[in-house]
Tab-separated table of C-alpha atoms in Angstrom:
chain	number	residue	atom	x	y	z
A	1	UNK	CA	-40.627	-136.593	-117.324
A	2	UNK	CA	-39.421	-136.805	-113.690
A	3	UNK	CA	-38.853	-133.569	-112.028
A	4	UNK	CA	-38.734	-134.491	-108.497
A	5	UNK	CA	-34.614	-133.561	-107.353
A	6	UNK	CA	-32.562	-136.768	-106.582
A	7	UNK	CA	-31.210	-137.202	-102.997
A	8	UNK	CA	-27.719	-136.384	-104.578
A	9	UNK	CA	-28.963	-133.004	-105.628
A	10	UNK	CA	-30.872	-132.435	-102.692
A	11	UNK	CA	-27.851	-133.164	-100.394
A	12	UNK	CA	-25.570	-131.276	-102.923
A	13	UNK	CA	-27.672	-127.791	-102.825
A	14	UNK	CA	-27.823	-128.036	-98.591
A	15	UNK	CA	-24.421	-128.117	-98.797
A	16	UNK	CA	-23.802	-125.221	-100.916
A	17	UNK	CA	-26.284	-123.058	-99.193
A	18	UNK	CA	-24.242	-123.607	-95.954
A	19	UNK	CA	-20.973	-123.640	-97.628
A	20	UNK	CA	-20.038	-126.729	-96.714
A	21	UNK	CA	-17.683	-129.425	-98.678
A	22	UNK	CA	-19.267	-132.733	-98.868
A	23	UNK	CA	-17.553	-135.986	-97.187
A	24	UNK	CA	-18.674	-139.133	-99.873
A	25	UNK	CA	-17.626	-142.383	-97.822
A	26	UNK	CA	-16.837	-145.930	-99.613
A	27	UNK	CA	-16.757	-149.336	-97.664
A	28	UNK	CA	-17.377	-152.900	-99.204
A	29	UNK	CA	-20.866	-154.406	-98.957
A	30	UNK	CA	-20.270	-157.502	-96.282
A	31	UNK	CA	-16.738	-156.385	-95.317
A	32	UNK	CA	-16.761	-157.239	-91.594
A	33	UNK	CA	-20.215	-159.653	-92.146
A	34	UNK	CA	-23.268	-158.591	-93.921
A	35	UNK	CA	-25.241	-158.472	-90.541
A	36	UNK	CA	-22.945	-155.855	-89.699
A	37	UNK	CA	-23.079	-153.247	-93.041
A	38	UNK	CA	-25.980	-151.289	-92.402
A	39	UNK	CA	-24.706	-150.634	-88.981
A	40	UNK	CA	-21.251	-149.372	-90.660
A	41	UNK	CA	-23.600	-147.075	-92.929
A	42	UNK	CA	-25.310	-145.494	-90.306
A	43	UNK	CA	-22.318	-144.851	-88.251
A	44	UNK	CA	-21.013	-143.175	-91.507
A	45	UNK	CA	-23.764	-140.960	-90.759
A	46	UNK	CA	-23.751	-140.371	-87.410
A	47	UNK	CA	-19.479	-139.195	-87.565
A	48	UNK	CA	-20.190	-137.141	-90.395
A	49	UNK	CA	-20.613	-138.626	-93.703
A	50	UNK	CA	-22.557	-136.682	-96.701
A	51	UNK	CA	-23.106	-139.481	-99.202
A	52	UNK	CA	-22.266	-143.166	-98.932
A	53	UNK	CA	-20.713	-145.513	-101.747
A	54	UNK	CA	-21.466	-148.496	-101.288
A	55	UNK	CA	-18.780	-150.928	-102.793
A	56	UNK	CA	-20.364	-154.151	-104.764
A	57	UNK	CA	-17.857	-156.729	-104.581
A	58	UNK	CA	-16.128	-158.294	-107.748
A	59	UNK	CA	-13.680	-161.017	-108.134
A	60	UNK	CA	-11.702	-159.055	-110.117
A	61	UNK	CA	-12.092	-155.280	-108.982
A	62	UNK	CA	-9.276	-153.639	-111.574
A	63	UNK	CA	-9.475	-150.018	-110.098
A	64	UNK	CA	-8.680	-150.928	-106.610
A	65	UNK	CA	-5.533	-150.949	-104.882
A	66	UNK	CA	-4.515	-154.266	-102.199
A	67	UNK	CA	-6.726	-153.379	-99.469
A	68	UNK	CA	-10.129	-152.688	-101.201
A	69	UNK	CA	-8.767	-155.721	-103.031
A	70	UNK	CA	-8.928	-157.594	-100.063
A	71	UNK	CA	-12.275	-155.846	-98.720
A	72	UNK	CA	-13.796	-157.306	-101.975
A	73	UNK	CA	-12.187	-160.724	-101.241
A	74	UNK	CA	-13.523	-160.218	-97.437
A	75	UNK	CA	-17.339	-159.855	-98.484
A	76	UNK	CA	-17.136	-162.572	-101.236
A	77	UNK	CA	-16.647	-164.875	-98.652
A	78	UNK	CA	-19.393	-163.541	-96.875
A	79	UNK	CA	-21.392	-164.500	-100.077
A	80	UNK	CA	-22.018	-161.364	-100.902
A	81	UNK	CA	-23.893	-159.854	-103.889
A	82	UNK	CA	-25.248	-157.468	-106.092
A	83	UNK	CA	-29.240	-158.813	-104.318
A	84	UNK	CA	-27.796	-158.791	-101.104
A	85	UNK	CA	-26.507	-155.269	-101.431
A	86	UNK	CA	-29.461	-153.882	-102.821
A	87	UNK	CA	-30.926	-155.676	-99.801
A	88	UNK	CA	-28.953	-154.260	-97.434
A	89	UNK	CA	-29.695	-150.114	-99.035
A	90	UNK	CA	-33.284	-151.325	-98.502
A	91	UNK	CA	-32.765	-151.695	-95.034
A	92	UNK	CA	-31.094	-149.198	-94.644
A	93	UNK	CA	-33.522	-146.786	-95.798
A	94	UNK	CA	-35.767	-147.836	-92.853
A	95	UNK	CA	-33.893	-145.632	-91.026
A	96	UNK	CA	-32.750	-142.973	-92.817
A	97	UNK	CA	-34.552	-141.076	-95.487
A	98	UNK	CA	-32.033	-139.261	-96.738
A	99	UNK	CA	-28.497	-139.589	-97.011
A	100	UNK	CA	-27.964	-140.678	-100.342
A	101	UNK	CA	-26.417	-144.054	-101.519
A	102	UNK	CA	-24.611	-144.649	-104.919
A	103	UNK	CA	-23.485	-148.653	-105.502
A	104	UNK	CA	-20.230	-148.628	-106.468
A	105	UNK	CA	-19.048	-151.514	-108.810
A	106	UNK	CA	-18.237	-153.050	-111.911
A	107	UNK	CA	-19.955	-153.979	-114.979
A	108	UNK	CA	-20.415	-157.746	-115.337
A	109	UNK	CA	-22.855	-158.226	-111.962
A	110	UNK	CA	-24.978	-155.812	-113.425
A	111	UNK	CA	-25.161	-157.454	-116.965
A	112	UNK	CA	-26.001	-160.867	-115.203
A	113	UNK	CA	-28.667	-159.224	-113.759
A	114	UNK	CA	-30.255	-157.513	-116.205
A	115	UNK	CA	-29.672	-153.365	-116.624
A	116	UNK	CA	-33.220	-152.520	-116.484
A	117	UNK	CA	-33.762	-155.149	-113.820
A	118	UNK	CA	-31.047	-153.410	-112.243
A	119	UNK	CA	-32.747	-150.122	-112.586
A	120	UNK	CA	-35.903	-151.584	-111.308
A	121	UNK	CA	-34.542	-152.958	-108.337
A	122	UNK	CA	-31.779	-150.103	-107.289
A	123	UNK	CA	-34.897	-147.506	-107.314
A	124	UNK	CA	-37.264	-150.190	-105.448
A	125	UNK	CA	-34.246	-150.550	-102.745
A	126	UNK	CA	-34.203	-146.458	-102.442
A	127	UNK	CA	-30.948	-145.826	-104.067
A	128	UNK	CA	-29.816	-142.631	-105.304
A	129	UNK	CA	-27.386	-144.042	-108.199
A	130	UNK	CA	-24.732	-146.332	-109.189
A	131	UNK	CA	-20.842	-145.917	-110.284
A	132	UNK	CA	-19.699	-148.485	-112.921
A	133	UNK	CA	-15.498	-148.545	-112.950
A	134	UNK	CA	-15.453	-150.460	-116.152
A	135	UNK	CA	-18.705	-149.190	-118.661
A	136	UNK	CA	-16.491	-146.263	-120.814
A	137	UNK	CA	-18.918	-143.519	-121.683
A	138	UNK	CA	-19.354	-145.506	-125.052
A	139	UNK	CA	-21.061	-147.944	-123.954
A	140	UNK	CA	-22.735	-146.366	-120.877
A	141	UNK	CA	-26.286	-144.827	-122.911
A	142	UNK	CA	-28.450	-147.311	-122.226
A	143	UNK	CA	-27.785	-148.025	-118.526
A	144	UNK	CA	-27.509	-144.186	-118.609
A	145	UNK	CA	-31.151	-143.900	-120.045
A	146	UNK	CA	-32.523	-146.252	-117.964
A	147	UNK	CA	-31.191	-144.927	-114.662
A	148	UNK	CA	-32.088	-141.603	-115.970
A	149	UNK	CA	-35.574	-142.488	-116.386
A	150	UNK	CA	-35.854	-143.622	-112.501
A	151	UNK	CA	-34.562	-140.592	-111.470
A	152	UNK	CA	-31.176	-142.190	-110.394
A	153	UNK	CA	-27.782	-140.458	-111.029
A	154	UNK	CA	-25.125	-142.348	-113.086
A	155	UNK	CA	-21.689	-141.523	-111.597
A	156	UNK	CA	-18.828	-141.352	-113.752
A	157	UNK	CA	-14.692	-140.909	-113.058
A	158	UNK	CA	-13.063	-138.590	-114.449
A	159	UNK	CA	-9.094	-138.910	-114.457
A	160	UNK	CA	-5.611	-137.078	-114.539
A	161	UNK	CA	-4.954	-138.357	-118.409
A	162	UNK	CA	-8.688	-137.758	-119.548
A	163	UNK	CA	-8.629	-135.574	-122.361
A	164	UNK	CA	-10.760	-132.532	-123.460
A	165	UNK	CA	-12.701	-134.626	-125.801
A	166	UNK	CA	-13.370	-137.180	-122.998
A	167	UNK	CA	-14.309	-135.060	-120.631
A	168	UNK	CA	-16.683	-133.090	-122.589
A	169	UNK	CA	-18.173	-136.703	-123.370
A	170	UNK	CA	-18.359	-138.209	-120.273
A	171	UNK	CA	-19.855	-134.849	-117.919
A	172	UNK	CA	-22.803	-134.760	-120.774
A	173	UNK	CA	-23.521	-138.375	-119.596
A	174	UNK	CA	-23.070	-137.851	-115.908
A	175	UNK	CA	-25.438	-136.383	-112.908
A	176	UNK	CA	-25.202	-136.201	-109.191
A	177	UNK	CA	-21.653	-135.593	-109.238
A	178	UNK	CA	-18.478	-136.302	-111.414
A	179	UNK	CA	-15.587	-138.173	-109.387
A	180	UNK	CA	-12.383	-136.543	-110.111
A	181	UNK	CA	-9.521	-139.553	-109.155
A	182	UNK	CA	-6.848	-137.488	-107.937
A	183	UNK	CA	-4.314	-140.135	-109.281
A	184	UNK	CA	-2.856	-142.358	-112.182
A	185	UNK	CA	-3.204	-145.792	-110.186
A	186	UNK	CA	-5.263	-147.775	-108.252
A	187	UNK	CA	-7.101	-146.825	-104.969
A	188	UNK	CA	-5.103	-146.120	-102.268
A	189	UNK	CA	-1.506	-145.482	-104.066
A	190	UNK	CA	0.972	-142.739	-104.979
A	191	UNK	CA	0.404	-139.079	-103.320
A	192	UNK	CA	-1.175	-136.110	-104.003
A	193	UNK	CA	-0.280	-133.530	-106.212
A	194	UNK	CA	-2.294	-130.552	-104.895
A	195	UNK	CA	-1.278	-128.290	-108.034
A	196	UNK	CA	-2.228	-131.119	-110.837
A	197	UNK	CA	-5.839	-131.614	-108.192
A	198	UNK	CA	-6.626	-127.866	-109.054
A	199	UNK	CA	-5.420	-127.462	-112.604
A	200	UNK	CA	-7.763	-130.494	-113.656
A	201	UNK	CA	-10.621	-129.094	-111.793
A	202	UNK	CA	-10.468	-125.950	-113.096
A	203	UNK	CA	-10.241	-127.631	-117.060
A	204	UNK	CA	-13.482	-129.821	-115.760
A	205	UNK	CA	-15.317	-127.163	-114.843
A	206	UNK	CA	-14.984	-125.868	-118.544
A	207	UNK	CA	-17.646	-128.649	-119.246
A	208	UNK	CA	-19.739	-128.970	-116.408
A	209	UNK	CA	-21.858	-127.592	-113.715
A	210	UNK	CA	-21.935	-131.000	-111.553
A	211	UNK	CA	-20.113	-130.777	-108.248
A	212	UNK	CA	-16.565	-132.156	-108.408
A	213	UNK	CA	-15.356	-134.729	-105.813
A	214	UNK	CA	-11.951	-135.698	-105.262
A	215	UNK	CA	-10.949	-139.221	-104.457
A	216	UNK	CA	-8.259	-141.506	-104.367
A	217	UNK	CA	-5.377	-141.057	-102.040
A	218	UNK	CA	-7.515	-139.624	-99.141
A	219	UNK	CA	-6.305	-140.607	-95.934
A	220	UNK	CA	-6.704	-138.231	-93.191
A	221	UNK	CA	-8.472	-135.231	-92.175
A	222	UNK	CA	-5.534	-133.151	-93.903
A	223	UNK	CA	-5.364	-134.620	-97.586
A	224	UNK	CA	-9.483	-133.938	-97.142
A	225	UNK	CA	-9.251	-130.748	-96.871
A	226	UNK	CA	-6.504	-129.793	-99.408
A	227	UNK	CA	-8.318	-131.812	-102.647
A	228	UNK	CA	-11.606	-130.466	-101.192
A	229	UNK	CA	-10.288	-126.606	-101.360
A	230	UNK	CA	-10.711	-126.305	-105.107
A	231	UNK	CA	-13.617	-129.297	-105.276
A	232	UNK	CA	-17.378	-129.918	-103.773
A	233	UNK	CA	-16.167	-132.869	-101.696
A	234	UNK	CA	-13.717	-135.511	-101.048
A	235	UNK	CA	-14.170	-139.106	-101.647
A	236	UNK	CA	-12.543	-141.860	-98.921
A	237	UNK	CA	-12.437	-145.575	-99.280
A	238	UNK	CA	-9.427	-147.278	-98.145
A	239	UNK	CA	-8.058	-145.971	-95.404
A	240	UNK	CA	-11.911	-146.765	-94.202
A	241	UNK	CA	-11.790	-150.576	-95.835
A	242	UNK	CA	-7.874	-151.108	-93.862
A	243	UNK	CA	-10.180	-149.815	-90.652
A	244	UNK	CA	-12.618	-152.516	-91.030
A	245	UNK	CA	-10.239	-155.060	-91.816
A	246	UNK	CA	-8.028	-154.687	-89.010
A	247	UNK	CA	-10.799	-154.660	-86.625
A	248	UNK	CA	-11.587	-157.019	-84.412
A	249	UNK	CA	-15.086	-157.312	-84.314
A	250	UNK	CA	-18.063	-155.251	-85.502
A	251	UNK	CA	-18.305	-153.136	-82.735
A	252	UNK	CA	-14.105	-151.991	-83.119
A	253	UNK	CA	-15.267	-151.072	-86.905
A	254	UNK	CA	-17.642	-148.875	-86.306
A	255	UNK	CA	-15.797	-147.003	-83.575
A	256	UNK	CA	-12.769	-147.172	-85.362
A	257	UNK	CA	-15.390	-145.589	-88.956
A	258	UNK	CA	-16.387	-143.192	-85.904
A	259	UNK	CA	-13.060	-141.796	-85.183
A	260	UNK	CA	-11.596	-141.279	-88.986
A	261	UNK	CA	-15.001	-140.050	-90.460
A	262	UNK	CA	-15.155	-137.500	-87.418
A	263	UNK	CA	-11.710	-136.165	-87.908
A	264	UNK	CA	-12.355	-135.840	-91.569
A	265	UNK	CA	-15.679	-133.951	-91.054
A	266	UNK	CA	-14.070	-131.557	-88.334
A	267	UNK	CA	-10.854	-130.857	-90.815
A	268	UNK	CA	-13.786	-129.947	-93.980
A	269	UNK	CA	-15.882	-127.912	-92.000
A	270	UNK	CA	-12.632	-125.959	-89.910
């Protein structure tokens, strides 16, 4: 049985001991050209970032709101996929050992694939763990088993409407973290309700030790703090996807990454 503690747990217990809230960053793998992801990742890093998700695009991405819509649509055209981000975690590692990297995504690249192949080649690559949108803990055991058995963390969302039942279902599945969406919607819609943020929280907790991230409706250094005062972390992704699409060029991006993911780690750790 594998002992050795997962990059996500590792990074997870630092920041406890130091009493810091984690920052989990999302951007689309080959949003703003493939060449130019790994240097987005590592300026993630450098401004701030805890844990990086990276997004595995999908024709038909159901969880996301318009503009990690059109961050998926953005990276398809850069012919981007499920190798090619696996690919570009691998090169990424050459760099840096150990901020951890979950691949984001849905269910149907992985399936084409294979799910052990997928296993095989996510722990060869040196990631830490995947998030499926669209496997419901139902189905989820043997993907679970197999990432398990690699010593990779299977991230799962938890949500506003999940009941008691679920929840207790789906945080007996999960490790690494559980990823509270802070909203009923899409990515990137409606606005927080602080009090509904800590009431779920609190009834999660009931079921699990995992560190609770908030995400969904994250847009400044502000909302990162509030959903992170009751949490482990927050979780941003489109106000970070709108940042690389409006840019000009590669090297706007990652100043433009530089500038939210700094504010955002200066408002956590204030």
């Amino acid at each position: 049985m594998v002992t050795e503690a997962n990059r996500i747990d590792r990074r997870f217990a630092k920041l406890r001991s130091e009493g810091r809230k984690a920052l989990v960053t999302y951007i689309v793998a080959g949003d703003g050209g493939l060449e130019n992801t790994v240097a987005l990742m590592h300026q993630l890093v450098a401004s701030g970032s805890d844990l990086i998700e990276l997004g595995v695009p999908f024709s038909d991405p159901m969880a996301e709101g318009p503009v990690i819509q059109k961050g998926h649509e953005r990276a398809l055209e850069q012919k981007t996929s499920l190798r090619k981000c696996l690919a570009l975690v691998k090169e990424f590692r050459e760099k840096d050992a150990d901020t951890p990297v979950i691949l984001m995504g849905y269910a149907n690249p992985i399936v084409r694939m294979g799910t052990e192949a997928f296993a095989d080649a996510l722990k060869e690559a040196g990631g830490d763990g995947a998030l499926t949108v669209d496997i419901p803990a139902e189905e989820a055991g043997p993907l679970n088993e197999l990432l398990k058995a690699r010593n990779l963390c299977n991230i799962f969302l938890l949500t506003p409407t999940t009941s008691d039942e679920r929840i207790a279902e789906i945080t007996r599945l999960a490790s690494g973290f559980v990823y509270y969406v802070s909203l009923k919607g899409v990515t990137g819609a409606g606005h927080l309700d602080l009090g509904s943020v800590r009431e779920n929280l609190a009834r999660i907790r009931r079921h699990t030790d995992l560190p609770l991230c908030v995400g969904f409706g994250i847009k400044d250094g502000a909302s990162a703090k509030a959903v992170s005062a009751d949490g482990d972390g927050a979780v941003v992704g489109s106000v970070l996807v709108s940042a690389v699409g409006e840019s000009t060029d590669a090297a706007a991006a990652k100043d433009r990454l530089g500038a939210l993911v700094s504010e955002m780690r200066t408002a956590l750790d204030a």
